[in-house]
Amino acid sequence: MGCKINALLFVIATCVIGEISAAEVEVDLDVEEKNTTTIVPANLLCGQAEKVTNRRIPGRVVDEYQLPACDDEKIKPWRKTIELGPMMPDRWRIVEALGTETNLFDPYAGHNPLKGDLPVWGKDWFYSLIAISDSVVEPRNFPVPVGGPTTSRPDSLDTIGDGDITIFSQNIILEHVVYKGDTVYRPPDYEFRFTTVFNFNQVHTDERGILNIDPNLGGSAGRRRSDRFLGIQAAFVDKHLRNVSTRYDFDSVRVGIQPFSSDFRGFLFQDSQFGVRFFGNRENNVFQYNLAWFRRLEKDTNSGLNDVSQGLRDDDIYFANLYWQDFPTLGFVSQFSVTHNRNREKGQVEYDVNGFIVRPSSLFEERFSKDYDVTYLGYSGDGHFGRINLSTSVYYALGEQTSSRFRDAKDEINSFFVAAEFSIDFDWIRPKFSVLWSSGDDDAFDNKAKGFDAIFENPQFAGADTSFFIRQNIPLIGGGSVALSGRNGIIPSLRSSKEQGQSNFINPGLQLMGIGFDADILPELRVSMNANQLWFDDTSVLESLRQQSSISKNFGQDISASLIWRPYQSQNIVVRLSAAVLITGAGFDDLYGHDYTHPYSILANLILTY
Amino acid sequence: MKNNIIYLFLGFIALLQGCGAEGGSKSEQLAVDQTQVLSESPAGCIGDCASGNLFLTVSDIELIISQAVAEAQARNLKATIAISDRVGNVLAVFRMTGADEFITISSTANTLLDDVSGGLENVNIIPDTMVAISKAITGAYLSTEGNAFSTRTASQIIQENFNPGEDNTPSGPLFGVQFSQLACSDFSLRFNPLSLPSAGPRRSPLGLSADPGGLPLYKAGTPVGAIGVITDGLYGLDKDINGFDLDNDELVALAGTYGFAAPLNRRGDVITIVGKTARFIDAVVSDIISTDAMSFSEINNNVGALVAVAGYYDGKQQGLSADRNIHRVVLPGTAFGQPSSGIVPADPSIFKNQAGESLDAFIFVDDNNNNRFPARTALDTPNAELINRLTQPEVQEILNQAISIANKTRAQIRQPNGSQARVSISIVDTQGNILAMGRTRDAAIFGSDVSLQKARTAVFFSGTGKRENAPADLLNNLPPPLYLAALAEPVNLSNGLDLLPSPKPKFSDYVNALQLFIGVPDALEKEGSYAAFSDRAGGNLSRPNFPDGPVKGPHGPLSKPKGEWSVFSVGLQSDLVYNALIQHVAFVLGAAPDVGQNCTGNTGLSNSPFSKQNTIKGLANGIQIFPGSVPIYRGDILIGGIGVSGDGVDQDDMISFLAVHQASLVLNNGLQNAPSDIRADKIDIPGQDTRLRYVNCPQAPFINTDKSEVCNGL
């Protein structure tokens, strides 16, 4: 049955597509020649004769229709011709003629050369500047080691210490865009984008040995670290290769450091990396495609930004995906993807700027960095079925990696990931239900890696960065210098570092079930809440790393709430305040002790955008 | 000849299995003794498998040697092979004709590392037999029914970083363990030429070895001994564990273990220490190139011979002459847990918990099955008053508490996960006299001597303010270590030995450096203010980088500077025992009497060679510099120390610390841990902003509760 419906839909789709194609011949693409000097009075548009007009309705052929007769009994249309003065070749000169003045500080002033409102060179080269200040203050608490060779305080006799940590982070983002083309309808012919992010960060801890491998480095006896970094988050050239239809379906190529997301929610990969991407669309944007190759940049440890001063990593990612609008039903977009991650970092040893080893991971054999080849077969969907909204991703990962246990041997990688968020809108409130299953490995020593790991996740899911578990990187104390999950990561992949480490397919995996809502209680104010129950999928990897038996799967309940206040109902000023707490489960207690209570995370964020 | 040919079909197996990972564990599995394991646990032996009929028989040992010799021949190597039982009785030493008889000690040979001078580095007169025996004993002493470790494991866990090569990380958990089981130890029982292998634990001629090529031997899941092999003339360690190291010593030893290999689910490579698996072996069975082995009778006195080693093995033929070598025989090992092994179950009416239940404890016995170290009252007079001394019931209470806590403690280095910690425990008085020693079931043997070293070290370094025999005075009066210079190769002993002109450390240098470093000028002095040094705290000061790990730091005051430090020359620990070790080498070479049962105060190769001068009785078996001991107090008076060894160092720490705490609660008479304000973690180290650690109790400390904060506040 399902098969039939699909087939039928496919036929309809091809029909429509066929007709549009037939109409293409009649369409005059040269818009610029149609400059008129007058506005034609409406009465001239009525009459008895049959007139042909170029009216376009998506999905239909050029329409011929009968103009209605003019009816003097009704309101009289304007009968005079309005002289518009000299012909204006572009709209910005109209704005200028109307007397709007340039105000470089007002991004909304209709005449701002910094915002691409008029060309800066020639007649179709525009410049746009985006400047963002992003400030974060983040007090948080979760278990940390008390220190190895030394401690902050005397009488620290146990392993797990006081996990109060406060982070301050300030980003100044400057994004420069230069492009050639029309600013309205047509995709630009060329686009050059250059984005720099300057980051200053400062971290305070109560315990030592967390911020740097040398417990004496940094201020306050190794308990404060300040760092700054300038990262290049975009530096690309985009060439519009060609249009392939009257609807500006196109092919483009983009070369350089560019943002890319593997799916709707950033489960597999969401990052700005160096690469080459061919992309475009077909059939009036029904299909969109990406063919991309990325070679990853090293990241700066404390800012997470791209570090172009170092050579590229021996890590290639190949993406091929196809988005299909209104498939399988109207209002739902499906995406099919094949992603291949080829890592050739075997034998390398890499430390982060704080002196901690990141490749290989300080875990199990720690013999050398491994090579791995992983192919992710994915399906993602986003949209709605009737009133039910659904956003989902499913990945199956298969491949192999160098075994670090046995010489010249390989581990087989075989893992999966499923996530779905269901929601329904009632006026101003959207309740949500989330489920996620990231497979875990059931035996760390069997040469079969069954834990799922992403390439570079940034999941917008189940509360995202307001959630405690997703936001925070809780160290697996006594089980290797790794965190359960990376910062802004949901998969407990036990990587040395989300940014600098390698994927780890020998991990406990996760199961999540959550409820939540987004409520727009004022036009300026959104309130969200999420409650997620977290279970490890399989704790045997944790048991091996911690030499512990029967660690419970139940990690706990992650409860979070956030306020987003946009005083001008725009993105120019956004204030976010969120708080999350982990109600610890038996699995957490097994790892960190039941005497450790209420890990929490608070996030205050101010974003100012020009 | 034809009858006795033992076909191993190793090549055939290798062909069947291919060289992939899938085949790896299958062919490895075939190298394990296939006898059914008799354990109450379906997961394999958990300390309950050792029995009177599981020991190395003469034919076992002959097969093991034959297999090793076949591999050495196939690789065109000349090996010296030693076999020991679990308690260190040497059962055979076989030297292939043409094997190097002098071995060079070096941590830097065949590496790009800078040469190190001093200590045992570059000493090149070490008999091959001493090396092979040390490697075998290491494999035996580190392995239990819960864990199989090798000399490669030892190499991984004794270096300045853990893992070795991971920059700036703290040192290996068993940093310093190589200087234990020393030939001069007063704990170890010595080989008696008049008796067959009998009660141990025995000493190890060079201490514990980090040179790959020492592997444990198992039968039906229980360790029965080990094999040690030297072929390359070099006694070193693996400094670079990044890759797979194909080491000839290890390959030959591996071939020897075929049929007696450690169970796969007990090997170090499935055991994690702070999340890092222990290295067990870098070679795999399919690396073995020999396809069959001749019988022992064919190789003995043909491609090589059993050779006597003074102090260790004579194969029933006393004397060292070559003609006697042809008559020597292989000796059967002892069965662990039987009186002949020197380790037997303890009397449950003495070793019991508060509820009167048996602690399942074990004790050390002599050849006559007498407890060597029953609890007794101390021999000292702390603070000049007899009433302060530890009494026999107190000693027994502390010992019982320690065993009781160990039984509840989550093991760090044993499989299956969730096993009980298995340790040895020593309690000493302020003079270092042994007041009691005991063990849990199946504790690793190495922990016996080490626990005593640890207890003594804690007591010794906590002895500031002692009117008599203040530690500074004792150290300052010791004769200095006299380092041997390398002889010209090939070694010819008749040319005499030279001393290294530099470095020439003195023990007063260590005392002064310590006082200066911690900013306590009267530390260790008789007029000094009290400070309680656990082994963890003292260990902090004994690392080549302070605080432990970052290379930026200064070297610890009890350690050595770059260029002089190596695992063969670690500082005060190795200098204390250096002269005695050299005397023992001279003894095995036939050039000196055997060393006495005190490692300190030996004059070495001085004008009055190898005589005793101001020995420190309280440090008779040397000191230990990795965690696992605390001093014991009555009020604020030092009255003794407890040392624990055999499991993870955090476990050792916790068991010693909590044992004293629990005993203090039960006894309620002032006996206690060091008062908090005199513990070493209160010392404000000048210019360092760094404090010492007192103890570090582990994460998830106990098996049956998820409490994690168990030591803070005590």
Coordinates of N, CA, C and O in Angstrom, one line a residue, chain A residues 76-191:
Chain A
K76 N -13.8 54.7 -9.1 CA -13.1 55.0 -10.3 C -11.6 54.7 -10.1 O -11.0 55.2 -9.2
P77 N -11.1 54.0 -11.0 CA -9.6 53.9 -10.9 C -8.9 55.1 -11.3 O -9.5 56.0 -11.9
W78 N -7.7 55.2 -10.9 CA -6.9 56.4 -11.2 C -6.7 56.4 -12.7 O -6.4 55.5 -13.3
R79 N -6.9 57.6 -13.2 CA -6.9 57.7 -14.7 C -5.7 58.5 -15.2 O -5.6 58.6 -16.4
K80 N -5.0 59.1 -14.3 CA -3.9 59.9 -14.9 C -2.6 59.1 -14.8 O -2.4 58.3 -13.9
T81 N -1.8 59.4 -15.7 CA -0.5 58.8 -15.8 C 0.4 59.6 -14.8 O 0.4 60.8 -14.8
I82 N 1.1 58.8 -14.0 CA 2.1 59.5 -13.1 C 3.4 59.5 -13.7 O 4.0 58.4 -14.1
E83 N 4.0 60.6 -13.8 CA 5.3 60.7 -14.3 C 6.3 60.4 -13.2 O 6.3 60.9 -12.1
L84 N 7.2 59.6 -13.5 CA 8.2 59.2 -12.5 C 9.5 59.8 -12.6 O 10.4 59.5 -11.9
G85 N 9.6 60.7 -13.5 CA 10.9 61.3 -13.7 C 11.8 60.4 -14.4 O 11.4 59.5 -15.1
P86 N 13.1 60.7 -14.3 CA 14.1 59.9 -15.1 C 14.0 58.4 -14.7 O 13.7 58.1 -13.6
M87 N 14.3 57.7 -15.7 CA 14.3 56.2 -15.4 C 15.4 55.9 -14.4 O 16.5 56.4 -14.4
M88 N 15.0 55.0 -13.5 CA 16.0 54.6 -12.4 C 16.4 53.2 -12.8 O 15.6 52.3 -12.9
P89 N 17.7 53.0 -12.9 CA 18.2 51.6 -13.2 C 18.1 50.6 -12.0 O 18.1 49.4 -12.2
D90 N 17.9 51.1 -10.8 CA 17.9 50.2 -9.7 C 17.1 50.8 -8.6 O 16.9 52.0 -8.5
R91 N 16.7 50.0 -7.7 CA 15.8 50.4 -6.6 C 16.5 51.3 -5.6 O 15.9 52.1 -4.9
W92 N 17.8 51.1 -5.4 CA 18.5 51.9 -4.4 C 18.5 53.4 -4.7 O 18.4 54.2 -3.8
R93 N 18.5 53.6 -6.0 CA 18.5 55.0 -6.4 C 17.1 55.6 -6.2 O 16.9 56.8 -5.9
I94 N 16.1 54.8 -6.2 CA 14.7 55.2 -5.9 C 14.7 55.6 -4.4 O 14.2 56.7 -4.0
V95 N 15.3 54.7 -3.6 CA 15.3 55.0 -2.2 C 16.0 56.3 -1.9 O 15.6 57.2 -1.1
E96 N 17.1 56.5 -2.6 CA 17.9 57.7 -2.5 C 17.1 58.9 -2.9 O 17.1 59.9 -2.2
A97 N 16.3 58.8 -4.0 CA 15.5 59.9 -4.5 C 14.4 60.2 -3.5 O 14.0 61.4 -3.4
L98 N 14.0 59.2 -2.7 CA 12.9 59.5 -1.8 C 13.5 60.2 -0.5 O 12.7 60.6 0.3
G99 N 14.8 60.3 -0.5 CA 15.4 61.1 0.6 C 15.8 60.3 1.8 O 16.2 60.9 2.8
T100 N 15.9 59.0 1.7 CA 16.4 58.2 2.8 C 17.9 58.4 2.9 O 18.6 58.3 1.9
E101 N 18.3 58.7 4.1 CA 19.7 59.0 4.2 C 20.5 57.8 4.7 O 20.0 57.0 5.5
T102 N 21.8 57.8 4.4 CA 22.6 56.7 4.8 C 22.9 56.8 6.3 O 23.3 57.9 6.8
N103 N 22.7 55.8 7.0 CA 23.1 55.7 8.4 C 23.8 54.4 8.6 O 23.2 53.3 8.8
L104 N 25.1 54.5 8.7 CA 25.9 53.2 8.7 C 25.7 52.4 10.0 O 25.9 51.2 10.1
F105 N 25.2 53.1 11.0 CA 25.0 52.4 12.3 C 23.6 51.7 12.4 O 23.3 51.0 13.3
D106 N 22.8 52.0 11.4 CA 21.4 51.4 11.5 C 21.3 50.3 10.4 O 21.2 50.6 9.2
P107 N 21.3 49.1 10.8 CA 21.3 48.0 9.8 C 20.0 48.0 9.0 O 20.0 47.4 7.9
Y108 N 19.0 48.7 9.5 CA 17.7 48.6 8.8 C 17.5 49.8 7.9 O 16.6 49.8 7.2
A109 N 18.4 50.8 8.0 CA 18.2 52.0 7.1 C 18.3 51.5 5.7 O 19.2 50.7 5.4
G110 N 17.4 51.9 4.9 CA 17.2 51.3 3.6 C 18.3 51.6 2.6 O 18.2 51.5 1.4
H111 N 19.4 52.1 3.1 CA 20.3 52.7 2.2 C 21.7 52.5 2.8 O 22.5 53.5 2.9
N112 N 22.0 51.3 3.2 CA 23.3 51.1 4.0 C 24.2 50.3 3.2 O 24.0 49.1 3.0
P113 N 25.3 50.9 2.7 CA 26.2 50.1 1.9 C 26.9 49.0 2.7 O 27.5 48.1 2.1
L114 N 26.9 49.0 4.0 CA 27.4 48.0 4.8 C 26.5 46.8 4.9 O 26.8 45.7 5.4
K115 N 25.3 47.0 4.4 CA 24.3 45.9 4.5 C 23.8 45.5 3.1 O 22.8 44.9 3.0
G116 N 24.6 45.8 2.1 CA 24.3 45.4 0.8 C 23.1 46.1 0.2 O 22.4 45.5 -0.7
D117 N 22.8 47.3 0.7 CA 21.6 48.0 0.1 C 22.0 48.7 -1.2 O 21.1 49.1 -1.9
L118 N 23.2 48.9 -1.4 CA 23.6 49.4 -2.7 C 25.0 49.0 -3.0 O 25.7 48.6 -2.1
P119 N 25.3 49.0 -4.3 CA 26.6 48.4 -4.7 C 27.7 49.2 -4.1 O 27.6 50.4 -4.0
V120 N 28.8 48.5 -3.8 CA 30.0 49.2 -3.4 C 31.0 49.4 -4.5 O 31.9 50.2 -4.5
W121 N 30.7 48.7 -5.6 CA 31.7 48.7 -6.7 C 30.9 48.3 -8.0 O 30.2 47.3 -7.9
G122 N 31.1 49.0 -9.0 CA 30.3 48.7 -10.2 C 28.8 48.7 -9.9 O 28.4 49.4 -9.0
K123 N 28.1 48.0 -10.7 CA 26.6 48.1 -10.5 C 26.0 46.9 -9.8 O 24.9 46.9 -9.5
D124 N 26.8 45.9 -9.6 CA 26.2 44.7 -8.9 C 27.2 44.0 -8.0 O 27.1 42.8 -7.8
W125 N 28.1 44.8 -7.5 CA 29.0 44.2 -6.4 C 28.5 44.8 -5.1 O 28.6 46.0 -4.9
F126 N 28.2 44.0 -4.2 CA 27.6 44.4 -2.9 C 28.5 43.9 -1.8 O 29.2 42.9 -1.9
Y127 N 28.4 44.7 -0.7 CA 29.2 44.3 0.5 C 28.2 44.2 1.7 O 27.3 45.1 1.8
S128 N 28.4 43.3 2.5 CA 27.5 43.2 3.7 C 28.4 42.8 4.9 O 29.3 42.0 4.8
L129 N 28.1 43.5 5.9 CA 28.9 43.3 7.2 C 27.9 42.8 8.2 O 26.9 43.4 8.4
I130 N 28.3 41.7 8.9 CA 27.5 41.3 10.0 C 28.4 41.2 11.2 O 29.5 40.7 11.1
A131 N 28.0 41.9 12.3 CA 28.9 41.9 13.5 C 28.0 41.5 14.6 O 26.9 41.9 14.8
I132 N 28.6 40.5 15.3 CA 27.8 39.9 16.4 C 28.7 39.9 17.7 O 29.9 39.5 17.6
S133 N 28.1 40.3 18.8 CA 28.8 40.1 20.1 C 28.0 39.0 20.8 O 26.8 39.1 21.0
D134 N 28.7 38.0 21.2 CA 28.0 36.8 21.9 C 28.7 36.6 23.2 O 29.9 36.2 23.2
S135 N 28.0 36.9 24.3 CA 28.6 36.8 25.6 C 27.9 35.7 26.4 O 26.7 35.6 26.4
V136 N 28.7 34.9 27.0 CA 28.2 33.7 27.8 C 28.8 33.8 29.2 O 30.0 33.9 29.4
V137 N 27.9 33.6 30.2 CA 28.4 33.4 31.5 C 27.8 32.1 31.9 O 26.5 31.9 31.8
E138 N 28.6 31.1 32.4 CA 28.1 29.8 32.6 C 28.6 29.2 33.9 O 29.6 28.5 33.9
P139 N 27.9 29.4 35.0 CA 28.2 28.6 36.2 C 27.7 27.2 36.1 O 26.6 27.0 35.6
R140 N 28.4 26.3 36.5 CA 28.0 24.9 36.4 C 28.6 24.0 37.5 O 29.6 24.5 38.1
N141 N 28.1 22.9 37.7 CA 28.7 22.0 38.7 C 28.4 20.5 38.2 O 27.3 20.1 37.9
F142 N 29.5 19.8 38.2 CA 29.4 18.4 38.0 C 30.7 17.7 38.5 O 31.7 18.5 38.8
P143 N 30.7 16.4 38.7 CA 31.9 15.8 39.3 C 33.2 16.1 38.5 O 33.2 15.9 37.3
V144 N 34.2 16.4 39.2 CA 35.5 16.6 38.6 C 36.6 15.9 39.5 O 36.3 15.7 40.6
P145 N 37.7 15.5 38.9 CA 38.7 14.8 39.8 C 39.3 15.9 40.7 O 39.4 17.0 40.4
V146 N 39.7 15.4 41.9 CA 40.2 16.3 42.9 C 41.6 16.8 42.6 O 42.1 17.7 43.2
G147 N 42.2 16.1 41.7 CA 43.6 16.4 41.3 C 44.4 15.2 41.5 O 44.1 14.4 42.3
G148 N 45.4 15.1 40.7 CA 46.3 13.9 40.8 C 47.4 14.1 41.7 O 47.3 13.8 42.9
P149 N 48.5 14.7 41.3 CA 49.7 14.9 42.1 C 49.5 15.9 43.2 O 50.2 15.9 44.2
T150 N 48.6 16.8 43.0 CA 48.4 17.9 44.0 C 46.9 18.3 44.0 O 46.2 18.0 43.0
T151 N 46.5 18.9 45.1 CA 45.1 19.4 45.2 C 45.1 20.8 45.6 O 46.1 21.4 46.0
S152 N 43.9 21.4 45.4 CA 43.7 22.8 45.9 C 43.8 23.0 47.4 O 44.4 23.9 47.8
R153 N 43.2 22.0 48.0 CA 43.1 22.2 49.5 C 43.7 20.9 50.2 O 43.7 19.8 49.6
P154 N 44.2 21.1 51.4 CA 44.6 19.9 52.1 C 43.3 19.1 52.5 O 42.2 19.6 52.3
D155 N 43.5 17.9 53.0 CA 42.4 17.0 53.4 C 41.5 16.6 52.2 O 40.3 16.3 52.4
S156 N 42.0 16.7 51.0 CA 41.3 16.2 49.9 C 41.7 14.7 49.7 O 42.7 14.5 49.1
L157 N 41.0 13.8 50.3 CA 41.5 12.5 50.4 C 40.7 11.5 49.4 O 41.1 10.4 49.3
D158 N 39.7 12.0 48.8 CA 38.9 11.1 47.9 C 39.2 11.6 46.5 O 39.9 12.6 46.2
T159 N 38.7 10.9 45.5 CA 39.0 11.1 44.1 C 38.2 12.2 43.5 O 38.6 12.9 42.7
I160 N 36.9 12.2 43.9 CA 36.0 13.1 43.3 C 35.9 14.4 44.0 O 35.6 14.4 45.2
G161 N 36.1 15.5 43.3 CA 36.2 16.8 44.0 C 35.0 17.7 43.8 O 34.0 17.3 43.3
D162 N 35.2 18.9 44.2 CA 34.1 19.9 44.1 C 34.1 20.5 42.7 O 35.0 21.0 42.2
G163 N 32.9 20.2 42.1 CA 32.9 20.5 40.6 C 32.3 21.9 40.3 O 31.8 22.1 39.2
D164 N 32.5 22.9 41.1 CA 32.0 24.2 40.7 C 33.0 24.8 39.7 O 34.2 25.0 40.0
I165 N 32.4 25.1 38.6 CA 33.3 25.7 37.5 C 32.4 26.9 36.9 O 31.2 26.7 36.7
T166 N 33.1 28.0 36.7 CA 32.4 29.1 36.0 C 33.2 29.5 34.8 O 34.4 29.6 34.8
I167 N 32.4 29.6 33.7 CA 33.0 29.9 32.4 C 32.5 31.3 32.0 O 31.3 31.6 32.1
F168 N 33.4 32.1 31.5 CA 33.0 33.3 30.8 C 33.6 33.2 29.4 O 34.7 32.9 29.2
S169 N 32.7 33.5 28.5 CA 33.2 33.5 27.1 C 32.6 34.6 26.3 O 31.4 34.9 26.4
Q170 N 33.5 35.3 25.6 CA 33.0 36.5 24.8 C 33.5 36.2 23.4 O 34.7 36.1 23.1
N171 N 32.6 36.2 22.5 CA 32.9 36.1 21.0 C 32.6 37.4 20.3 O 31.5 38.0 20.6
I172 N 33.5 37.9 19.5 CA 33.2 39.0 18.6 C 33.3 38.4 17.2 O 34.3 38.0 16.7
I173 N 32.1 38.4 16.5 CA 32.1 37.7 15.2 C 32.0 38.8 14.1 O 31.1 39.7 14.2
L174 N 32.8 38.8 13.2 CA 32.8 39.8 12.1 C 32.7 39.0 10.8 O 33.6 38.2 10.5
E175 N 31.6 39.2 10.1 CA 31.4 38.5 8.9 C 31.3 39.4 7.7 O 30.5 40.3 7.7
H176 N 32.2 39.2 6.8 CA 32.2 40.1 5.6 C 31.8 39.3 4.4 O 32.2 38.2 4.1
V177 N 30.8 39.9 3.7 CA 30.3 39.2 2.5 C 30.5 40.2 1.3 O 30.0 41.4 1.4
V178 N 31.1 39.8 0.3 CA 31.1 40.5 -1.0 C 30.5 39.7 -2.0 O 30.9 38.5 -2.2
Y179 N 29.5 40.2 -2.7 CA 29.0 39.3 -3.8 C 28.5 40.1 -5.0 O 28.3 41.3 -4.9
K180 N 28.5 39.4 -6.0 CA 28.1 40.0 -7.3 C 26.8 39.4 -7.7 O 26.6 38.2 -7.7
G181 N 25.8 40.3 -8.0 CA 24.6 39.8 -8.5 C 23.4 40.7 -8.0 O 23.7 41.8 -7.5
D182 N 22.3 40.2 -8.2 CA 21.1 40.9 -7.8 C 20.9 40.7 -6.3 O 21.2 39.6 -5.8
T183 N 20.3 41.6 -5.6 CA 20.1 41.4 -4.2 C 18.8 40.8 -3.9 O 18.5 40.5 -2.8
V184 N 18.0 40.6 -4.9 CA 16.6 40.2 -4.6 C 16.3 38.8 -5.1 O 16.2 37.9 -4.3
Y185 N 16.1 38.6 -6.4 CA 15.5 37.4 -6.9 C 16.6 36.3 -7.2 O 16.4 35.2 -6.9
R186 N 17.6 36.8 -7.9 CA 18.5 35.9 -8.5 C 19.6 35.5 -7.5 O 20.1 36.4 -6.8
P187 N 20.0 34.3 -7.4 CA 21.2 34.0 -6.6 C 22.4 34.7 -7.1 O 22.5 34.9 -8.3
P188 N 23.3 35.2 -6.2 CA 24.4 35.9 -6.6 C 25.3 35.1 -7.6 O 25.3 33.9 -7.5
D189 N 26.0 35.8 -8.4 CA 26.9 35.1 -9.3 C 28.2 34.6 -8.6 O 28.7 33.6 -8.9
Y190 N 28.7 35.5 -7.8 CA 29.9 35.2 -7.0 C 29.6 35.7 -5.5 O 28.9 36.6 -5.3
E191 N 30.1 34.9 -4.6 CA 30.0 35.4 -3.3 C 31.4 35.1 -2.6 O 31.9 34.0 -2.7

